[in-house]
PDB file of C-alpha atoms in Angstrom:
ATOM      1  CA  MET A 611       0.000   0.000   0.000  1.00 75.00           C
ATOM      2  CA  TYR A 612       2.870   2.351   0.792  1.00 80.00           C
ATOM      3  CA  ALA A 613       4.522   1.928  -2.612  1.00 79.00           C
ATOM      4  CA  ILE A 614       1.233   2.291  -4.458  1.00 78.00           C
ATOM      5  CA  SER A 615       0.454   5.479  -2.513  1.00 83.00           C
ATOM      6  CA  LEU A 616       3.900   6.842  -3.452  1.00 79.00           C
ATOM      7  CA  CYS A 617       3.207   6.128  -7.124  1.00 80.00           C
ATOM      8  CA  VAL A 618      -0.152   7.886  -6.932  1.00 81.00           C
ATOM      9  CA  ALA A 619       1.432  10.841  -5.110  1.00 82.00           C
ATOM     10  CA  SER A 620       4.151  11.168  -7.759  1.00 78.00           C
ATOM     11  CA  TRP A 621       1.492  11.339 -10.474  1.00 76.00           C
ATOM     12  CA  ILE A 622      -0.523  13.922  -8.520  1.00 83.00           C
ATOM     13  CA  VAL A 623       2.445  16.180  -7.696  1.00 80.00           C
ATOM     14  CA  ASP A 624       3.738  16.360 -11.287  1.00 74.00           C
ATOM     15  CA  PRO A 625       1.003  15.019 -13.583  1.00 70.00           C
ATOM     16  CA  HIS A 626       2.429  16.188 -16.912  1.00 71.00           C
ATOM     17  CA  GLY A 627       6.199  15.743 -16.616  1.00 66.00           C
ATOM     18  CA  SER A 628       8.567  15.836 -19.594  1.00 64.00           C
ATOM     19  CA  GLY A 629       8.529  13.286 -22.445  1.00 64.00           C
ATOM     20  CA  ALA A 630      11.386  10.956 -21.444  1.00 67.00           C
ATOM     21  CA  ASN A 631      10.706  11.409 -17.748  1.00 75.00           C
ATOM     22  CA  ARG A 632       7.039  10.494 -18.261  1.00 76.00           C
ATOM     23  CA  HIS A 633       7.878   7.205 -20.006  1.00 79.00           C
ATOM     24  CA  THR A 634      10.358   6.300 -17.296  1.00 81.00           C
ATOM     25  CA  ARG A 635       7.780   7.062 -14.614  1.00 80.00           C
ATOM     26  CA  VAL A 636       5.134   4.919 -16.350  1.00 82.00           C
ATOM     27  CA  ILE A 637       7.530   1.959 -16.592  1.00 86.00           C
ATOM     28  CA  HIS A 638       8.618   2.417 -12.974  1.00 83.00           C
ATOM     29  CA  THR A 639       5.009   2.648 -11.774  1.00 84.00           C
ATOM     30  CA  VAL A 640       3.918  -0.486 -13.656  1.00 88.00           C
ATOM     31  CA  ILE A 641       6.891  -2.530 -12.421  1.00 90.00           C
ATOM     32  CA  LEU A 642       6.420  -1.317  -8.840  1.00 87.00           C
ATOM     33  CA  ILE A 643       2.696  -2.108  -8.787  1.00 87.00           C
ATOM     34  CA  VAL A 644       3.269  -5.596 -10.255  1.00 90.00           C
ATOM     35  CA  GLU A 645       5.964  -6.214  -7.640  1.00 90.00           C
ATOM     36  CA  CYS A 646       3.618  -5.024  -4.868  1.00 87.00           C
ATOM     37  CA  ILE A 647       0.841  -7.322  -6.050  1.00 90.00           C
ATOM     38  CA  LEU A 648       3.178 -10.339  -6.257  1.00 93.00           C
ATOM     39  CA  PHE A 649       4.622  -9.651  -2.800  1.00 93.00           C
ATOM     40  CA  GLY A 650       1.117  -9.215  -1.362  1.00 91.00           C
ATOM     41  CA  MET A 651       0.023 -12.545  -2.842  1.00 94.00           C
ATOM     42  CA  PHE A 652       3.132 -14.223  -1.389  1.00 96.00           C
ATOM     43  CA  VAL A 653       2.491 -12.790   2.080  1.00 93.00           C
ATOM     44  CA  MET A 654      -1.175 -13.839   1.965  1.00 94.00           C
ATOM     45  CA  ALA A 655      -0.225 -17.388   0.886  1.00 94.00           C
ATOM     46  CA  ILE A 656       2.323 -17.731   3.702  1.00 93.00           C
ATOM     47  CA  GLY A 657      -0.139 -16.270   6.212  1.00 89.00           C
ATOM     48  CA  CYS A 658      -2.891 -18.679   5.146  1.00 90.00           C
ATOM     49  CA  ASP A 659      -0.448 -21.587   5.408  1.00 88.00           C
ATOM     50  CA  GLN A 660       0.558 -20.557   8.930  1.00 86.00           C
ATOM     51  CA  VAL A 661      -3.044 -20.098  10.111  1.00 86.00           C
ATOM     52  CA  SER A 662      -3.918 -23.478   8.602  1.00 85.00           C
ATOM     53  CA  ALA A 663      -1.003 -25.108  10.438  1.00 83.00           C
ATOM     54  CA  ILE A 664      -2.073 -23.482  13.719  1.00 83.00           C
ATOM     55  CA  LEU A 665      -5.721 -24.479  13.387  1.00 83.00           C
ATOM     56  CA  SER A 666      -4.970 -28.055  12.323  1.00 81.00           C
ATOM     57  CA  ASP A 667      -2.249 -28.275  15.019  1.00 76.00           C
ATOM     58  CA  GLU A 668      -0.041 -30.021  12.486  1.00 73.00           C
ATOM     59  CA  THR A 669       3.116 -28.824  10.765  1.00 69.00           C
ATOM     60  CA  LEU A 670       3.930 -29.474   7.116  1.00 70.00           C
ATOM     61  CA  VAL A 671       6.514 -32.098   8.142  1.00 72.00           C
ATOM     62  CA  GLU A 672       3.891 -33.934  10.224  1.00 71.00           C
ATOM     63  CA  GLN A 673       1.496 -33.805   7.275  1.00 71.00           C
ATOM     64  CA  VAL A 674       4.105 -35.361   4.977  1.00 75.00           C
ATOM     65  CA  LYS A 675       4.934 -38.065   7.526  1.00 79.00           C
ATOM     66  CA  ARG A 676       1.182 -38.615   8.058  1.00 74.00           C
ATOM     67  CA  GLU A 677       1.677 -39.008  11.786  1.00 68.00           C
ATOM     68  CA  GLY A 678      -1.274 -36.811  12.725  1.00 62.00           C
ATOM     69  CA  PRO A 679      -1.464 -34.421  15.662  1.00 60.00           C
ATOM     70  CA  LYS A 680       0.204 -35.667  18.849  1.00 67.00           C
ATOM     71  CA  ARG A 681      -1.746 -33.573  21.355  1.00 69.00           C
ATOM     72  CA  HIS A 682      -5.349 -33.579  22.480  1.00 72.00           C
ATOM     73  CA  LYS A 683      -7.845 -31.670  20.345  1.00 77.00           C
ATOM     74  CA  GLN A 684      -8.342 -28.000  21.276  1.00 79.00           C
ATOM     75  CA  SER A 685     -10.596 -25.300  19.898  1.00 80.00           C
ATOM     76  CA  GLY A 686      -9.280 -22.992  17.204  1.00 80.00           C
ATOM     77  CA  MET A 687      -9.353 -19.975  19.527  1.00 81.00           C
ATOM     78  CA  ALA A 688      -7.383 -21.875  22.197  1.00 82.00           C
ATOM     79  CA  MET A 689      -4.689 -22.771  19.662  1.00 83.00           C
ATOM     80  CA  MET A 690      -4.498 -19.184  18.384  1.00 82.00           C
ATOM     81  CA  THR A 691      -4.211 -17.952  21.989  1.00 82.00           C
ATOM     82  CA  GLU A 692      -1.410 -20.453  22.603  1.00 80.00           C
ATOM     83  CA  VAL A 693       0.536 -19.065  19.637  1.00 80.00           C
ATOM     84  CA  PHE A 694      -0.179 -15.335  19.996  1.00 78.00           C
ATOM     85  CA  GLY A 695      -0.582 -14.994  23.757  1.00 76.00           C
ATOM     86  CA  ARG A 696      -3.407 -13.870  25.993  1.00 77.00           C
ATOM     87  CA  SER A 697      -3.584 -10.300  24.726  1.00 73.00           C
ATOM     88  CA  PRO A 698      -6.778  -9.191  22.953  1.00 75.00           C
ATOM     89  CA  SER A 699      -7.094 -10.816  19.535  1.00 73.00           C
ATOM     90  CA  VAL A 700      -7.147  -7.410  17.835  1.00 74.00           C
ATOM     91  CA  LEU A 701      -3.510  -6.916  18.889  1.00 73.00           C
ATOM     92  CA  TRP A 702      -2.238 -10.320  17.730  1.00 72.00           C
ATOM     93  CA  LEU A 703      -0.823  -9.020  14.446  1.00 73.00           C
ATOM     94  CA  CYS A 704       0.662  -5.879  16.028  1.00 72.00           C
ATOM     95  CA  PRO A 705       4.424  -6.381  16.521  1.00 69.00           C
ATOM     96  CA  LEU A 706       4.554  -4.054  19.550  1.00 71.00           C
ATOM     97  CA  GLN A 707       4.059  -5.269  23.097  1.00 63.00           C
ATOM     98  CA  SER A 708       1.150  -3.544  24.798  1.00 57.00           C
ATOM     99  CA  ASN A 709       1.878  -4.499  28.417  1.00 59.00           C
ATOM    100  CA  LYS A 710       5.117  -3.099  29.882  1.00 56.00           C
ATOM    101  CA  GLN A 711       5.071  -5.580  32.771  1.00 54.00           C
ATOM    102  CA  GLU A 712       4.831  -8.435  30.291  1.00 53.00           C
ATOM    103  CA  ALA A 713       7.755  -6.947  28.331  1.00 50.00           C
ATOM    104  CA  ARG A 714       9.940  -6.820  31.453  1.00 53.00           C
ATOM    105  CA  GLN A 715       9.177 -10.447  32.276  1.00 56.00           C
ATOM    106  CA  THR A 716      10.202 -11.659  28.836  1.00 57.00           C
ATOM    107  CA  VAL A 717      13.538  -9.800  28.942  1.00 56.00           C
ATOM    108  CA  GLN A 718      14.610 -11.160  32.335  1.00 60.00           C
ATOM    109  CA  TYR A 719      15.704 -14.776  32.069  1.00 61.00           C
ATOM    110  CA  VAL A 720      18.259 -17.001  33.762  1.00 65.00           C
ATOM    111  CA  VAL A 721      20.793 -19.005  31.816  1.00 63.00           C
TER     112      VAL A 721
END
């Protein structure tokens, strides 16, 4: 989204441009948007694979070996909570820690 917004902004700021510069900008914009779409599709495919592995409680290696899950069956929400933690589910995809006490506990460990 960031790269696409930059492309749109560059066309809004200087919509006419010079002849050679305009062709270069069109080529750059097309390549950048195609790259953004391909990267977005890759990220969505990996994300779907990870959510599927969490919900089925089975990794790709276990699927190939056909061993099946080794633990007792849990609900989907319980498995997601086990992976992402007990914070509200809205914050699961946010990379920042919301609780400072929780952050201090994870930093302090004994070797």
